[in-house]
PDB file of C-alpha atoms in Angstrom:
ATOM      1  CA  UNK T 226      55.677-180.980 -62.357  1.00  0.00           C
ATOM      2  CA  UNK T 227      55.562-178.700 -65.144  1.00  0.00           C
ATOM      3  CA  UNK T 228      57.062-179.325 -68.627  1.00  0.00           C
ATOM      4  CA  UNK T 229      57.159-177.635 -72.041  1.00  0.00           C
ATOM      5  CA  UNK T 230      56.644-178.741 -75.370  1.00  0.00           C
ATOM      6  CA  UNK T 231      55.327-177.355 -78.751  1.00  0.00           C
ATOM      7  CA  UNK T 232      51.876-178.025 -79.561  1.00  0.00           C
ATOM      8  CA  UNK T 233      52.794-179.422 -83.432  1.00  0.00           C
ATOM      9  CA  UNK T 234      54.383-182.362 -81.115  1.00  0.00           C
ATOM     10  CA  UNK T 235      52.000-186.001 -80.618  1.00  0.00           C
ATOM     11  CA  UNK T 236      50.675-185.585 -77.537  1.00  0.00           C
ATOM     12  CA  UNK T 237      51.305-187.628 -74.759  1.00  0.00           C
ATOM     13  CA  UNK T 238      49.571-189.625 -71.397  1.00  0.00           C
ATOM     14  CA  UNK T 239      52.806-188.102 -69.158  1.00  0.00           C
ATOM     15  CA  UNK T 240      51.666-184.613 -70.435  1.00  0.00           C
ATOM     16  CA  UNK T 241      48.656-184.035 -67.807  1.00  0.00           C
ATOM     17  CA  UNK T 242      47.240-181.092 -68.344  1.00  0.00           C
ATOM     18  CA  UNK T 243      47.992-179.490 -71.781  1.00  0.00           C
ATOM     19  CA  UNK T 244      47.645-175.791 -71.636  1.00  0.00           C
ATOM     20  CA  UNK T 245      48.342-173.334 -74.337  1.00  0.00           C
ATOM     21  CA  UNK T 246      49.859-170.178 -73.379  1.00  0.00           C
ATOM     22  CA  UNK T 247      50.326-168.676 -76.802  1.00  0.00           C
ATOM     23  CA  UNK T 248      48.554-165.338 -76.994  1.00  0.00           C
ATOM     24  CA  UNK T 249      47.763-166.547 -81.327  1.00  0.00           C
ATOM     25  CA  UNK T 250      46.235-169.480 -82.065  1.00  0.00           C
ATOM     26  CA  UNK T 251      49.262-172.267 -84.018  1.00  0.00           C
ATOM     27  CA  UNK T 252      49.002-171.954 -87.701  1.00  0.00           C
ATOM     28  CA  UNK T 253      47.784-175.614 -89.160  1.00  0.00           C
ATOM     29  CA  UNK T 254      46.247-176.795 -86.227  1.00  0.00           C
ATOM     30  CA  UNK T 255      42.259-177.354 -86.058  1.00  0.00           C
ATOM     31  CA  UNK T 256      40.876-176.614 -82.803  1.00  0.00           C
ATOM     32  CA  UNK T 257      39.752-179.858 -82.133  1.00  0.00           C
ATOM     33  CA  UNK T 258      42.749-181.993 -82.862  1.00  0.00           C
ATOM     34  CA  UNK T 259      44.688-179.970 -80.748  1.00  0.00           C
ATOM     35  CA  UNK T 260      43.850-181.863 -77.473  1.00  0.00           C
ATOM     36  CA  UNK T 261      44.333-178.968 -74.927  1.00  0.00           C
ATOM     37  CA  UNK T 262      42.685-178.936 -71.765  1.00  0.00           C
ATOM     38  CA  UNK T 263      42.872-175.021 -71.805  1.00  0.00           C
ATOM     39  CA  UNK T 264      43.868-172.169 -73.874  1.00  0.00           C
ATOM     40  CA  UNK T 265      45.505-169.595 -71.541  1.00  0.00           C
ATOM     41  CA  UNK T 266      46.109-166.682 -74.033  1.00  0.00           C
ATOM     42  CA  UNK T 267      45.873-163.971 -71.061  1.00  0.00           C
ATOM     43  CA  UNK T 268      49.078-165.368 -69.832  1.00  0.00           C
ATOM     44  CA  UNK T 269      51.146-164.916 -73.027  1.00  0.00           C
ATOM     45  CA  UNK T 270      53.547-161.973 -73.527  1.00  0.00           C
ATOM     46  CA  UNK T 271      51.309-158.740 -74.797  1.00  0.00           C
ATOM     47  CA  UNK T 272      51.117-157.953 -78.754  1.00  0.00           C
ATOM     48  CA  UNK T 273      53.763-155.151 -78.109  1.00  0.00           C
ATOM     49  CA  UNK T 274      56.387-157.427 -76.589  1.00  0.00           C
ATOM     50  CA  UNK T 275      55.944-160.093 -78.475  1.00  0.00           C
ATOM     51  CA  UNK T 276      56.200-158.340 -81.851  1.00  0.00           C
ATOM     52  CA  UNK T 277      59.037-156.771 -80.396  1.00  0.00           C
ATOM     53  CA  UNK T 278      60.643-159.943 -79.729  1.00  0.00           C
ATOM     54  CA  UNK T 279      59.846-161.688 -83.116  1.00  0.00           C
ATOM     55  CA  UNK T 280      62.110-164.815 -81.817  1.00  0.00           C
ATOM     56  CA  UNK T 281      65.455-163.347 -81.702  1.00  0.00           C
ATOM     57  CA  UNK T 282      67.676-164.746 -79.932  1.00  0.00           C
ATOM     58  CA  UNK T 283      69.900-161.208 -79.759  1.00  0.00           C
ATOM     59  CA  UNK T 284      66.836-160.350 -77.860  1.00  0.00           C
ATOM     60  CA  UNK T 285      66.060-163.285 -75.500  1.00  0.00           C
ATOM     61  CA  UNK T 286      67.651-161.891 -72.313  1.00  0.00           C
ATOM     62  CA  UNK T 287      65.987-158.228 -73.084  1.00  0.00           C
ATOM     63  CA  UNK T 288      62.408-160.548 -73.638  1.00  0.00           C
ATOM     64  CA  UNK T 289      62.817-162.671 -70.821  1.00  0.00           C
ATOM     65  CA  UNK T 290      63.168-159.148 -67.957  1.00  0.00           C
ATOM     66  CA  UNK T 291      60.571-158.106 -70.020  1.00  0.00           C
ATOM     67  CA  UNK T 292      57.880-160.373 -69.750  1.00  0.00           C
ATOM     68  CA  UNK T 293      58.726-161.852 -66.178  1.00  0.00           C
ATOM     69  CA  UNK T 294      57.822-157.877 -65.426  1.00  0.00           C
ATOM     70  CA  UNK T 295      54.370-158.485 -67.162  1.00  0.00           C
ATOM     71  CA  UNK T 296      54.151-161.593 -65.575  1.00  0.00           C
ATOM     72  CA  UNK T 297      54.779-160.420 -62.228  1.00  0.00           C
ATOM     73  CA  UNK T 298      51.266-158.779 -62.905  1.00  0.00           C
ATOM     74  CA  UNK T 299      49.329-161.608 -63.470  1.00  0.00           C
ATOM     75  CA  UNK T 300      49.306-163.609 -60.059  1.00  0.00           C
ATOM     76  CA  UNK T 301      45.681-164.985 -60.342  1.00  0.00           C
ATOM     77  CA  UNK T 302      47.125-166.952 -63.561  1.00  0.00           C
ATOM     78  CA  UNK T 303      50.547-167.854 -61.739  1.00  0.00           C
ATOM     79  CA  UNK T 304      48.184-168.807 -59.307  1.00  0.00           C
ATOM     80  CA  UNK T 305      46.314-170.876 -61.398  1.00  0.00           C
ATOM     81  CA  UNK T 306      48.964-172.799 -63.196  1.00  0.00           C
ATOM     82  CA  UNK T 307      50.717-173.269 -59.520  1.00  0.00           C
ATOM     83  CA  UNK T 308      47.527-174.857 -58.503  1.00  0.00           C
ATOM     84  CA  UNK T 309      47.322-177.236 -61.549  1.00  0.00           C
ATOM     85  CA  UNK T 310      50.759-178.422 -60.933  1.00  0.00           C
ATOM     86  CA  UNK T 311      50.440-179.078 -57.738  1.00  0.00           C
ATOM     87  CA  UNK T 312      47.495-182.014 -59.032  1.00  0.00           C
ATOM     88  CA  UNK T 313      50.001-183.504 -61.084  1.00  0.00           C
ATOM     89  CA  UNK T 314      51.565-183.118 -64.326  1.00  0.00           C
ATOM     90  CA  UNK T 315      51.227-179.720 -66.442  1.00  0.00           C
ATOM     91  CA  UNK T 316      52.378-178.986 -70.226  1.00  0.00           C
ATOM     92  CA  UNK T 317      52.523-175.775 -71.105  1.00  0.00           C
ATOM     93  CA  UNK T 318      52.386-176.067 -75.100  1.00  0.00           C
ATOM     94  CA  UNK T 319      53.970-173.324 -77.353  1.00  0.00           C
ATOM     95  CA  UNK T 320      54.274-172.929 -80.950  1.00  0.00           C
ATOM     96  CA  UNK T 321      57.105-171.551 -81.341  1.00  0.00           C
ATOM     97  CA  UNK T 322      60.102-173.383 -83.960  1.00  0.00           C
ATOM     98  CA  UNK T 323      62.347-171.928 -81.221  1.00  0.00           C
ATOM     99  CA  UNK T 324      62.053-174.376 -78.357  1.00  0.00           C
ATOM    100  CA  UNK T 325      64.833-172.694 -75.770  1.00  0.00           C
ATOM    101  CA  UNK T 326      64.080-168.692 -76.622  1.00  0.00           C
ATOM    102  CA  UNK T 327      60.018-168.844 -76.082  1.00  0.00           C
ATOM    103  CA  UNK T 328      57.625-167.305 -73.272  1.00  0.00           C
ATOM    104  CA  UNK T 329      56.678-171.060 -72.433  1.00  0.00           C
ATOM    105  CA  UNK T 330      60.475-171.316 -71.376  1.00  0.00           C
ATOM    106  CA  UNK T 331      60.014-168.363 -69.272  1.00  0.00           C
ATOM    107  CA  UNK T 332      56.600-168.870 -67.878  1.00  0.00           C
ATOM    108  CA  UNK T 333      58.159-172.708 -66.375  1.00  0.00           C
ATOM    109  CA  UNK T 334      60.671-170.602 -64.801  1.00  0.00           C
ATOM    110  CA  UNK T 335      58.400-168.155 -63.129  1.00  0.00           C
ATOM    111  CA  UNK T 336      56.218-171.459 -62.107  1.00  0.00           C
ATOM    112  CA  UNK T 337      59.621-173.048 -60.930  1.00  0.00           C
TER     113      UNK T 337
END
């Protein structure tokens, strides 16, 4: 089972594993109260896309063909994340204020 949820959110013991997949690390949040299991920044959307994107909603469909494309590229970390969920419970944890028009919401469908 894999779920989403922003990181600035309590965590959770129905979360299982709690994996980042912002390419930045969340503004506010020290590194060790952030109780990930892993920080999978190669998985985010690339600098270029995701500057592009800059959370508009105007742009989510554009975004979303966009990064499943780059996604598409990164099987091993599909792979990965695939694997995970298949032990039990994964959160993939975003930071976005945004919580339907973010690449966590695309990266559960990809996973789907």
């Amino acid at each position: 089972m894999v779920r989403i949820k922003r990181i600035y959110d309590p965590p959770a013991p129905e979360d299982g594993t709690r994996i980042l997949v912002d390419r930045l690390w969340p503004r506010g949040i020290a590194r060790d109260e952030a109780r990930i299991d892993e920080w999978l920044k190669e998985i985010a959307p690339s600098d270029e896309l995701r500057k592009w994107f800059g959370h508009d909603p105007e742009r989510w469909e554009e975004f979303r063909e966009r990064y499943r494309r780059e996604l598409e590229a990164k099987g091993e970390l599909l792979d990965h994340l695939r694997a995970l969920a298949g032990k039990g419970a994964v959160t993939l944890l975003f930071a976005a204020r945004d919580g339907e028009h973010n690449n966590a919401v695309v990266l559960k469908e990809m996973l789907g």
